[in-house]
Coordinates of C-alpha atoms in Angstrom, one line a residue:
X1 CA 9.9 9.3 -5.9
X2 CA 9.2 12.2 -3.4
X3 CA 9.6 12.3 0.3
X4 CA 5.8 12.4 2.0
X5 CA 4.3 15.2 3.5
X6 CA 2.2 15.3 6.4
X7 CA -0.3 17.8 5.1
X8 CA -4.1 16.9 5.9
X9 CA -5.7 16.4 2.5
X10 CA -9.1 18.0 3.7
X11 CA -6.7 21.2 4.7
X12 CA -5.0 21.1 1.4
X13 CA -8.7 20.9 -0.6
X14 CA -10.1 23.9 1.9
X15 CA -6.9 26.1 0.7
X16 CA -7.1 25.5 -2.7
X17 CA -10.8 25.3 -3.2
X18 CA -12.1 27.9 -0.3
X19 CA -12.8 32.0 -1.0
X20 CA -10.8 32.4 -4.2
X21 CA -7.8 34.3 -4.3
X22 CA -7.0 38.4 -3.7
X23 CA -6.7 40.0 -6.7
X24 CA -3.3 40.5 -7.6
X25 CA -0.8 43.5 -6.6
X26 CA 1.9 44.6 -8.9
X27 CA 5.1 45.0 -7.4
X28 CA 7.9 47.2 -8.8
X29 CA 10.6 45.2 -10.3
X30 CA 12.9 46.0 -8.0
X31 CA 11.4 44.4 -5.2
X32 CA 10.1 41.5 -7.1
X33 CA 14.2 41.1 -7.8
X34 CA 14.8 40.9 -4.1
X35 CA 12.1 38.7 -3.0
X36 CA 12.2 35.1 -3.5
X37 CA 9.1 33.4 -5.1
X38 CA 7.1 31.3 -2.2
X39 CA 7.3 27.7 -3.0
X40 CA 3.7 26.5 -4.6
X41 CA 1.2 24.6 -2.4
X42 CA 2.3 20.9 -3.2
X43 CA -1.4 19.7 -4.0
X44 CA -0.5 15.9 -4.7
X45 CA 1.5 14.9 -1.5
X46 CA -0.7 11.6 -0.8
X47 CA 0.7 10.5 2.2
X48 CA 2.0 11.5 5.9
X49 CA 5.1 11.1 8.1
X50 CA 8.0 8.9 7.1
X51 CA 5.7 6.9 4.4
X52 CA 6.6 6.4 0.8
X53 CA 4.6 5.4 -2.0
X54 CA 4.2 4.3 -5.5
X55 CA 2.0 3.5 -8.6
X56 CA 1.8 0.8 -10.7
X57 CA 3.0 1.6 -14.0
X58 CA 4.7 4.8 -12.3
X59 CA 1.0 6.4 -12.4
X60 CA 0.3 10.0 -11.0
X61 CA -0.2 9.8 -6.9
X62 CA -2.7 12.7 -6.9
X63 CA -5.5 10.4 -7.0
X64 CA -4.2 8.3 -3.9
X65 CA -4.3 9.3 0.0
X66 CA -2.6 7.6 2.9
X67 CA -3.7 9.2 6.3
X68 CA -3.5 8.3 9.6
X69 CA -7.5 7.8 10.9
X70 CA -6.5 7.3 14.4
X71 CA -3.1 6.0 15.9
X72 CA -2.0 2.8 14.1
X73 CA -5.1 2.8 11.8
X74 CA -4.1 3.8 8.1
X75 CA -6.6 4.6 5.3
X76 CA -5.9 4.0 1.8
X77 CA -7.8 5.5 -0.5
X78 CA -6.7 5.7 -4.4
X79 CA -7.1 5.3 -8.2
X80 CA -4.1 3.6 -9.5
X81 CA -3.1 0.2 -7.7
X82 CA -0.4 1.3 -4.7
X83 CA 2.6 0.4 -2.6
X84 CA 3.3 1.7 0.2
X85 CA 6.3 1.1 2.9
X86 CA 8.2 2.9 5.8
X87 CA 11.5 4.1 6.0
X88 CA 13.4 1.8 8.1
X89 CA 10.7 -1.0 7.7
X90 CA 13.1 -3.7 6.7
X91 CA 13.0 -7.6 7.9
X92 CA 15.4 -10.2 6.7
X93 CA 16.0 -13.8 7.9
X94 CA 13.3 -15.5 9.4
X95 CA 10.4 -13.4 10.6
X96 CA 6.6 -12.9 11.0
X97 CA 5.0 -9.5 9.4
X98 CA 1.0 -9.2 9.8
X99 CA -2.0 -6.6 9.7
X100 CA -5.8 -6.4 9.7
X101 CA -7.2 -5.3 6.3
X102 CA -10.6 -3.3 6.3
X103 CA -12.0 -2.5 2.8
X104 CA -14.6 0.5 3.4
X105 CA -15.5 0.7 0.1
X106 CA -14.7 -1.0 -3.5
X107 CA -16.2 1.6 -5.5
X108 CA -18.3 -0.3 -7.3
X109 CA -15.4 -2.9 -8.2
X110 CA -13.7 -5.9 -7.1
X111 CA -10.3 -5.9 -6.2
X112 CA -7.7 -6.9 -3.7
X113 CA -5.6 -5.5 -0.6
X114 CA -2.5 -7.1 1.6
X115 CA 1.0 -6.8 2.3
X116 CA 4.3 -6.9 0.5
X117 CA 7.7 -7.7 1.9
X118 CA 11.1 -8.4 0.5
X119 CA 11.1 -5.3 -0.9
X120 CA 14.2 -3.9 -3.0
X121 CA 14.9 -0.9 -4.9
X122 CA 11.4 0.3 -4.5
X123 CA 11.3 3.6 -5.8
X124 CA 13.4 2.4 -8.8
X125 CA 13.3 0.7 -12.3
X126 CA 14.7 -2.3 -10.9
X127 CA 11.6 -1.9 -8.0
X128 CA 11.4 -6.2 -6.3
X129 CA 8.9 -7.3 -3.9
X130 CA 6.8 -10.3 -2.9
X131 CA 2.9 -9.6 -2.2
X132 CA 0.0 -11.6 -0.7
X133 CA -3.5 -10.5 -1.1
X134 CA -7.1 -10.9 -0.5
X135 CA -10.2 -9.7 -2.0
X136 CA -14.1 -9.8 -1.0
X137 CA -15.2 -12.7 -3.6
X138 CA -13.0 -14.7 -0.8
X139 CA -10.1 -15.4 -3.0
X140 CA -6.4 -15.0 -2.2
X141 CA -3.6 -14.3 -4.7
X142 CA 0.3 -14.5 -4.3
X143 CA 2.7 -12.7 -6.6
X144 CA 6.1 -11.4 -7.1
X145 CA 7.2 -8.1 -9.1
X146 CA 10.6 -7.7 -11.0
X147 CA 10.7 -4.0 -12.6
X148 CA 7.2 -3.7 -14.1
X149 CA 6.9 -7.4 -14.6
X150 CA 5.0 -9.9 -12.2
X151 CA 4.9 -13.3 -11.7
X152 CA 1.9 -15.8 -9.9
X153 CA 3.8 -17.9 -7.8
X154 CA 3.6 -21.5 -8.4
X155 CA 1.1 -23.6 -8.4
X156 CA -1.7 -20.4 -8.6
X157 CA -2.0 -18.9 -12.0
X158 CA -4.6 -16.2 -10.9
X159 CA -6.8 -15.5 -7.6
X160 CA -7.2 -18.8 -5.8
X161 CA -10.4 -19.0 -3.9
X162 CA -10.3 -20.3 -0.1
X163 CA -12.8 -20.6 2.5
X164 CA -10.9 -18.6 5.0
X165 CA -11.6 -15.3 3.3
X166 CA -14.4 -13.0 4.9
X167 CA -16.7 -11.9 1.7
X168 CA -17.9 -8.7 1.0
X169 CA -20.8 -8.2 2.9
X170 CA -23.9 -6.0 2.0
X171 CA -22.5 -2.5 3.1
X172 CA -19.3 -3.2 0.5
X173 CA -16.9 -4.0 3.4
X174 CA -14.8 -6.6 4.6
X175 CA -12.3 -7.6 7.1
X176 CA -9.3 -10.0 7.0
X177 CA -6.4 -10.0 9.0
X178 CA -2.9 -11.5 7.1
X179 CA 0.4 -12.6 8.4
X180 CA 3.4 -14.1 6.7
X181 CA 5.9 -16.4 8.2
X182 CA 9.1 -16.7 6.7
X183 CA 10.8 -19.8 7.9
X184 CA 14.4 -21.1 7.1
X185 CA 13.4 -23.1 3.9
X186 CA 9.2 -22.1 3.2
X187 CA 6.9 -19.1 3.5
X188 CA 3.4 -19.5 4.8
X189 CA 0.7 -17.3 4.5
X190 CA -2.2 -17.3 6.4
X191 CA -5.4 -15.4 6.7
X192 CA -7.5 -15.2 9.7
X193 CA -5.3 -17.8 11.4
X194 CA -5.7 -20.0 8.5
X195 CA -2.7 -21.0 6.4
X196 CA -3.6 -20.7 2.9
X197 CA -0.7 -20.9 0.5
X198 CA 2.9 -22.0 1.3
X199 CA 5.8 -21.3 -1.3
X200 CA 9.5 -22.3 -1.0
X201 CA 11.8 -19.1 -0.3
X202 CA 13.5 -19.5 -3.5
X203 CA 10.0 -18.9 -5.6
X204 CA 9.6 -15.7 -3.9
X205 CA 11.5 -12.2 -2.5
X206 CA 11.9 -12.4 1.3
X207 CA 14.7 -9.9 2.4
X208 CA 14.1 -6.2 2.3
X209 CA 11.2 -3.8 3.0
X210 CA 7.7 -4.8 3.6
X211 CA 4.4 -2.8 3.8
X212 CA 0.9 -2.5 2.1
X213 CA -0.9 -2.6 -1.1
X214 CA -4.0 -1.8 -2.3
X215 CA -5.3 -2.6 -6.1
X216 CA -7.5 0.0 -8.2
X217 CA -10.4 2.3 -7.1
X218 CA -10.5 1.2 -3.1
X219 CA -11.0 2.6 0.2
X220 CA -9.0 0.4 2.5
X221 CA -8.3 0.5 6.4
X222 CA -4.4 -0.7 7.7
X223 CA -4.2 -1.8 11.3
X224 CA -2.0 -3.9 13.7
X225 CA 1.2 -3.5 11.1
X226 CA 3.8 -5.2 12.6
X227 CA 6.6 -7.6 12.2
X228 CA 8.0 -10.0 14.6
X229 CA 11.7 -12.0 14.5
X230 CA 13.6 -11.4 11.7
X231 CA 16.7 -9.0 12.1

């Protein structure tokens, strides 16, 4: 795992792409001797600020973004099927986390974006976490991961469909907004103030870091992150 740059994609792609290079200047060796080599451009740093992020399958992150649109509004937009967390974001206990979720585009595909919390070990083999989904056919999913394993958390085996999910609508958008509670003895989840699942703590992971995820091929809007309670 690498620490997350703040770079501006578009900047890094202007660099890179813009003018071509100066032909080269041969240097004597002497002075190549004294002088230390810049450091190349890092060309894959998907993400900004104090963000961390991984791939399913520990895939390649130079196909993925995470930038901030405007304050508190975080775009994802990738290949491979993402993680994402904060350093610091932890909540343990009892606790609320939430966010509004704003697919942009699905690329031609169908897949899913939500949250994950009682995260562990992250950017590790041994990488634990509990995540709650939607997608735009209006279905909802519930899973947990252990290492590169995952599990459908009883009684779902696959994408449950639920009338509270917003569809897809003709542009290829939709919005949802998610919470989690995690009580003393039973998580719910709800989507747009409508509980959908409920699962007993001891199905699922509920202490540690929580954040976002976004399956395959996706352009996908964050807002209102936050977590209430908890300690």
């Amino acid at each position: 795992m690498r620490r997350i740059s703040s770079t501006i994609l578009t900047v890094l792609l202007v660099t890179a792409c813009g003018g071509g290079e100066p032909d080269a200047v041969e240097a004597p060796e002497a002075e190549l001797a004294e002088t230390p080599a810049a450091a190349p451009a890092a060309m894959d740093e998907p993400v900004m600020g104090d963000w961390q992020m991984r791939g399913d399958g520990d895939a390649a992150l130079d196909e993925v973004t995470l930038s901030e649109r405007e304050p508190g509004m975080w775009e994802v937009d990738n290949g491979p099927a993402i993680v994402a967390w904060r350093d610091g974001q932890e909540a343990s206990g009892q606790y609320t986390i939430s966010a509004t979720v704003h697919q942009h585009s699905g690329k031609g595909m169908t897949h899913g974006a939500g949250l994950i919390f009682g995260g562990a070990n992250l950017d590790g083999p041994a990488q634990a976490y509990t995540y709650f989904m939607v997608r735009g056919t209006g279905d909802v999913l519930v899973k947990t991961r252990a290492g590169e394993e995952t599990f459908w958390v009883a009684p779902s085996d696959g994408w449950v469909p639920n009338d509270a999910v917003a569809h897809t609508d003709d542009t290829d958008m939709w919005t949802n907004e998610l919470s989690v509670t995690v009580g003393a003895e039973e998580t719910a989840f709800m989507v747009n103030g409508t509980e959908v699942f409920r699962a007993p703590n001891s199905e699922i992971n509920t202490d540690g870091h929580w954040g976002i995820r976004a399956n395959h091929n996706m352009t996908v809007w964050f807002s209102e992150l936050e977590m209430r309670g908890g300690m």
